[in-house]
PDB file of C-alpha atoms in Angstrom:
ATOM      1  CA  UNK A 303      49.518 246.542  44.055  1.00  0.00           C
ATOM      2  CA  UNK A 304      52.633 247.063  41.957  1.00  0.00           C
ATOM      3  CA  UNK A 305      52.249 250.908  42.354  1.00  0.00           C
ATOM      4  CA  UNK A 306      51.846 250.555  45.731  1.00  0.00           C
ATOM      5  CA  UNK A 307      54.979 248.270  46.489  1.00  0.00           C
ATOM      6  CA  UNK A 308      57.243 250.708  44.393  1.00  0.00           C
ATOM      7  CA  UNK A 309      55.642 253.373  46.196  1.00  0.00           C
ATOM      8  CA  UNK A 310      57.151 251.953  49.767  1.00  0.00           C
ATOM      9  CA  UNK A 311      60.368 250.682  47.800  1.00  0.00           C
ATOM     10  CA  UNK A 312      61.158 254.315  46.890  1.00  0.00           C
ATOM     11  CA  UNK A 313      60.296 255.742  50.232  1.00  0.00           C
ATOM     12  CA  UNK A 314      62.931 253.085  51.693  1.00  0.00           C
ATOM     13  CA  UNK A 315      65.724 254.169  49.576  1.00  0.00           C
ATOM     14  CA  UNK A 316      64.468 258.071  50.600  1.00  0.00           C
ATOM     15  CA  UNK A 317      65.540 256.659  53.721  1.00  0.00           C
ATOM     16  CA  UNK A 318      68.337 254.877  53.600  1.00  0.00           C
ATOM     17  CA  UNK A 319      70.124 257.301  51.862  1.00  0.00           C
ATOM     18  CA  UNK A 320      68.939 260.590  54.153  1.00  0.00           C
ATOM     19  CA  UNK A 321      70.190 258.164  57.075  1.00  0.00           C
ATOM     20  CA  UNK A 322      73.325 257.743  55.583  1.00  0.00           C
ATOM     21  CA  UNK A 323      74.013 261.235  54.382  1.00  0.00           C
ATOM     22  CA  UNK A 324      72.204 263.475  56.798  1.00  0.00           C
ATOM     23  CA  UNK A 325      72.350 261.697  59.648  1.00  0.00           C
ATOM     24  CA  UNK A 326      76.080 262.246  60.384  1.00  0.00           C
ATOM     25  CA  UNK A 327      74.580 266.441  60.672  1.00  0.00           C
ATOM     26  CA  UNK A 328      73.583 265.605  64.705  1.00  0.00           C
ATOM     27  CA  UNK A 329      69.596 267.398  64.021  1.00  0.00           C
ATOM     28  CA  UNK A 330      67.373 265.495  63.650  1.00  0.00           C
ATOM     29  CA  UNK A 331      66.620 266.550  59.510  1.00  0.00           C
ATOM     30  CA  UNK A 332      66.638 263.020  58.274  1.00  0.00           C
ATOM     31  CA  UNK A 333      63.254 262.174  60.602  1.00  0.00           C
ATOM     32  CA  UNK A 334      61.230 265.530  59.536  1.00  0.00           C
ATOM     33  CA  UNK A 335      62.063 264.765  55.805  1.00  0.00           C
ATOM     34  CA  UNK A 336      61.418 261.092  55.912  1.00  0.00           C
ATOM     35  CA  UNK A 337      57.733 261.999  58.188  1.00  0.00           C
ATOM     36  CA  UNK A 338      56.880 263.924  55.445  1.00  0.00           C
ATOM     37  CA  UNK A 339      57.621 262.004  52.453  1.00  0.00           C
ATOM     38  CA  UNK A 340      55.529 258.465  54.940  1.00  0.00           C
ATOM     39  CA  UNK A 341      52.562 261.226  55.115  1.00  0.00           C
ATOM     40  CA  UNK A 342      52.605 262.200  51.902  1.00  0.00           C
ATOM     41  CA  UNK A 343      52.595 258.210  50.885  1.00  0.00           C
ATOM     42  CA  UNK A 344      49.691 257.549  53.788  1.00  0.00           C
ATOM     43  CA  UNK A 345      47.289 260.212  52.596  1.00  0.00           C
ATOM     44  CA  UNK A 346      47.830 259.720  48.823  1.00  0.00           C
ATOM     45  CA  UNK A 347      47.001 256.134  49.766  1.00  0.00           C
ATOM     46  CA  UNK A 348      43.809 256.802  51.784  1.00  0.00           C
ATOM     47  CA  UNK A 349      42.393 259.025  49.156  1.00  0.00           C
ATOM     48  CA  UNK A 350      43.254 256.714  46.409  1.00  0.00           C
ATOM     49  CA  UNK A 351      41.257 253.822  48.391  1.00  0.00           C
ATOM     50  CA  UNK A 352      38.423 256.284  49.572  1.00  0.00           C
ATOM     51  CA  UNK A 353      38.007 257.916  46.485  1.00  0.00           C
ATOM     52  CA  UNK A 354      37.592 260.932  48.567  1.00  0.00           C
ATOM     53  CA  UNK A 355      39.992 263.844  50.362  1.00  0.00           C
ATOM     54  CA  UNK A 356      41.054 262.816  53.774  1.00  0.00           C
ATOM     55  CA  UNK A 357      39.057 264.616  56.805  1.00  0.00           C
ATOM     56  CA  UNK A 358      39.882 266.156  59.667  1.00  0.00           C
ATOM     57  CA  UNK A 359      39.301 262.874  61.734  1.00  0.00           C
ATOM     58  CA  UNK A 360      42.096 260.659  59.728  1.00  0.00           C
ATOM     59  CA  UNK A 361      44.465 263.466  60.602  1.00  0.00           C
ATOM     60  CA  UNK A 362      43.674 263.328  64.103  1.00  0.00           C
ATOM     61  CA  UNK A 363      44.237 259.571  63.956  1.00  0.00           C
ATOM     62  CA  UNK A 364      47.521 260.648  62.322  1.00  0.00           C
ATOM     63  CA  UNK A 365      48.233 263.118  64.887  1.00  0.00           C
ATOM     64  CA  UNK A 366      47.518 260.199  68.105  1.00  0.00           C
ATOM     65  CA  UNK A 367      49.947 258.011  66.050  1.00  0.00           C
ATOM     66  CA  UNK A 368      52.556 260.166  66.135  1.00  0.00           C
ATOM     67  CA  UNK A 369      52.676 260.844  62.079  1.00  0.00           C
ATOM     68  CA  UNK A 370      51.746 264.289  61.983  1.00  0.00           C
ATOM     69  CA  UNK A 371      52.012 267.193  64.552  1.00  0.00           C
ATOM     70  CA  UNK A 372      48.679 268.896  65.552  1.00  0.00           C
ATOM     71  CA  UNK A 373      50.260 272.180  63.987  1.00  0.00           C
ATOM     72  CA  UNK A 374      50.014 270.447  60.808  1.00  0.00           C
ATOM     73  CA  UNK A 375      46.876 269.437  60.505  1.00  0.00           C
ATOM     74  CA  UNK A 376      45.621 272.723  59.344  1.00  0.00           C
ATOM     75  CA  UNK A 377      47.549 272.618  56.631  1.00  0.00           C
ATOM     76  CA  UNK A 378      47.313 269.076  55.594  1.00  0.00           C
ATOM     77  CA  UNK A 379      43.265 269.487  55.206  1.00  0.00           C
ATOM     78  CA  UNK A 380      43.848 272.617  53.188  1.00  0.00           C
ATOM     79  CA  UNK A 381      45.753 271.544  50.672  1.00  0.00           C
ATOM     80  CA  UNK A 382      44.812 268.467  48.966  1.00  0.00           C
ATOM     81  CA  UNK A 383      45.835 265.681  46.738  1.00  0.00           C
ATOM     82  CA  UNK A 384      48.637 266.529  43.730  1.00  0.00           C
ATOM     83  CA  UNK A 385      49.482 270.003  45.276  1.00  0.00           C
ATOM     84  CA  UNK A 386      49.932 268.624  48.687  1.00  0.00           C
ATOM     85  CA  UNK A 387      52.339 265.694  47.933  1.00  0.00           C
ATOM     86  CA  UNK A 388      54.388 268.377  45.827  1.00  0.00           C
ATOM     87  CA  UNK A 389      54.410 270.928  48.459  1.00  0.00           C
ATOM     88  CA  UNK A 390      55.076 268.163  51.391  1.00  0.00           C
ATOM     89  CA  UNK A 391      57.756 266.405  48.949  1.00  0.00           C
ATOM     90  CA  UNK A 392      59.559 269.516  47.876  1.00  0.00           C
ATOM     91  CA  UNK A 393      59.711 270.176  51.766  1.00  0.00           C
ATOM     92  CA  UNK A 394      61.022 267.671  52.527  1.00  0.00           C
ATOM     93  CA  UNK A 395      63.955 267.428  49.836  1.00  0.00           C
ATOM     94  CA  UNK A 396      64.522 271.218  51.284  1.00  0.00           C
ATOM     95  CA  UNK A 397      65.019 269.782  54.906  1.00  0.00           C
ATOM     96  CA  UNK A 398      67.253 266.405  53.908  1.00  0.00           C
ATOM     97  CA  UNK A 399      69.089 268.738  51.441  1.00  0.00           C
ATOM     98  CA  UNK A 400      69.777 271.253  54.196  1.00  0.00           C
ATOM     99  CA  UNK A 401      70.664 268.266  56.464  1.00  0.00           C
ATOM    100  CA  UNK A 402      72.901 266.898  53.761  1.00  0.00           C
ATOM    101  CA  UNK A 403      75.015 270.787  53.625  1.00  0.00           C
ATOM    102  CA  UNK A 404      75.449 270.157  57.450  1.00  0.00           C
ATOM    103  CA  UNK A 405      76.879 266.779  57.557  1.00  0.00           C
ATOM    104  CA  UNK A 406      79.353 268.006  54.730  1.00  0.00           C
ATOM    105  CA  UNK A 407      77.717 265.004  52.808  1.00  0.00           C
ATOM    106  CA  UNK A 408      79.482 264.446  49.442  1.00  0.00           C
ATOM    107  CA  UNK A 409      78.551 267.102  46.605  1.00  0.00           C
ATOM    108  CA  UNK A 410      76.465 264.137  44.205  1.00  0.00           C
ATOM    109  CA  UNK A 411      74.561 262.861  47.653  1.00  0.00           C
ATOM    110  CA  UNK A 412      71.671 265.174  47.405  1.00  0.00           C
ATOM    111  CA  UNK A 413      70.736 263.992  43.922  1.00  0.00           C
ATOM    112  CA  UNK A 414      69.500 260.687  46.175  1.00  0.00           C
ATOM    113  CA  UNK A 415      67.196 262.853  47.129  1.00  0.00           C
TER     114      UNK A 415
END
């Protein structure tokens, strides 16, 4: 349980500090980088309760709930577990990165990141 609640406490400081650094950039980069780094927490999750890699079928749930676009699902079943939440997070600090460079946020706000 405690993993899991620092788990979500992290993501909401991901958050809060893409909203108030890369927001200000008009594009939407805060959203894509934030939906990656709540999949990447989701299907670590379901394979750590499972004990197996998650299937096409919970990424079509994902896909109906709005979580992950059907282009991604591809993906997402091909690359599993450690080297999927580094590729999705690395991605994602990319995209809130960029979004931080167009919202001239300060120099030291990326390293929130």
């Amino acid at each position: 349980w405690s993993l899991t609640n620092i788990s979500f406490t992290y993501a909401y400081d991901i958050a809060f500090a893409m909203r108030l650094f890369v927001q200000k950039s008009g594009r939407p980069y805060d959203r894509v980088a934030f939906r990656w780094v709540i999949i990447t927490l989701l299907l670590s999750l379901m394979e750590a309760r499972r004990k197996h890699a998650v299937t096409r079928k919970d990424l079509e749930l994902m896909v109906k709930l709005g979580l992950v676009k059907p282009g991604e699902v591809s993906f997402l079943q091909d690359v599993t577990g450690h080297k999927r939440m580094l590729i999705l997070l690395h991605a994602a600090a990319s995209v809130a990165r960029i979004g931080g460079d167009k919202a001239d946020a300060p120099p030291d706000a990326p390293k929130n990141f």
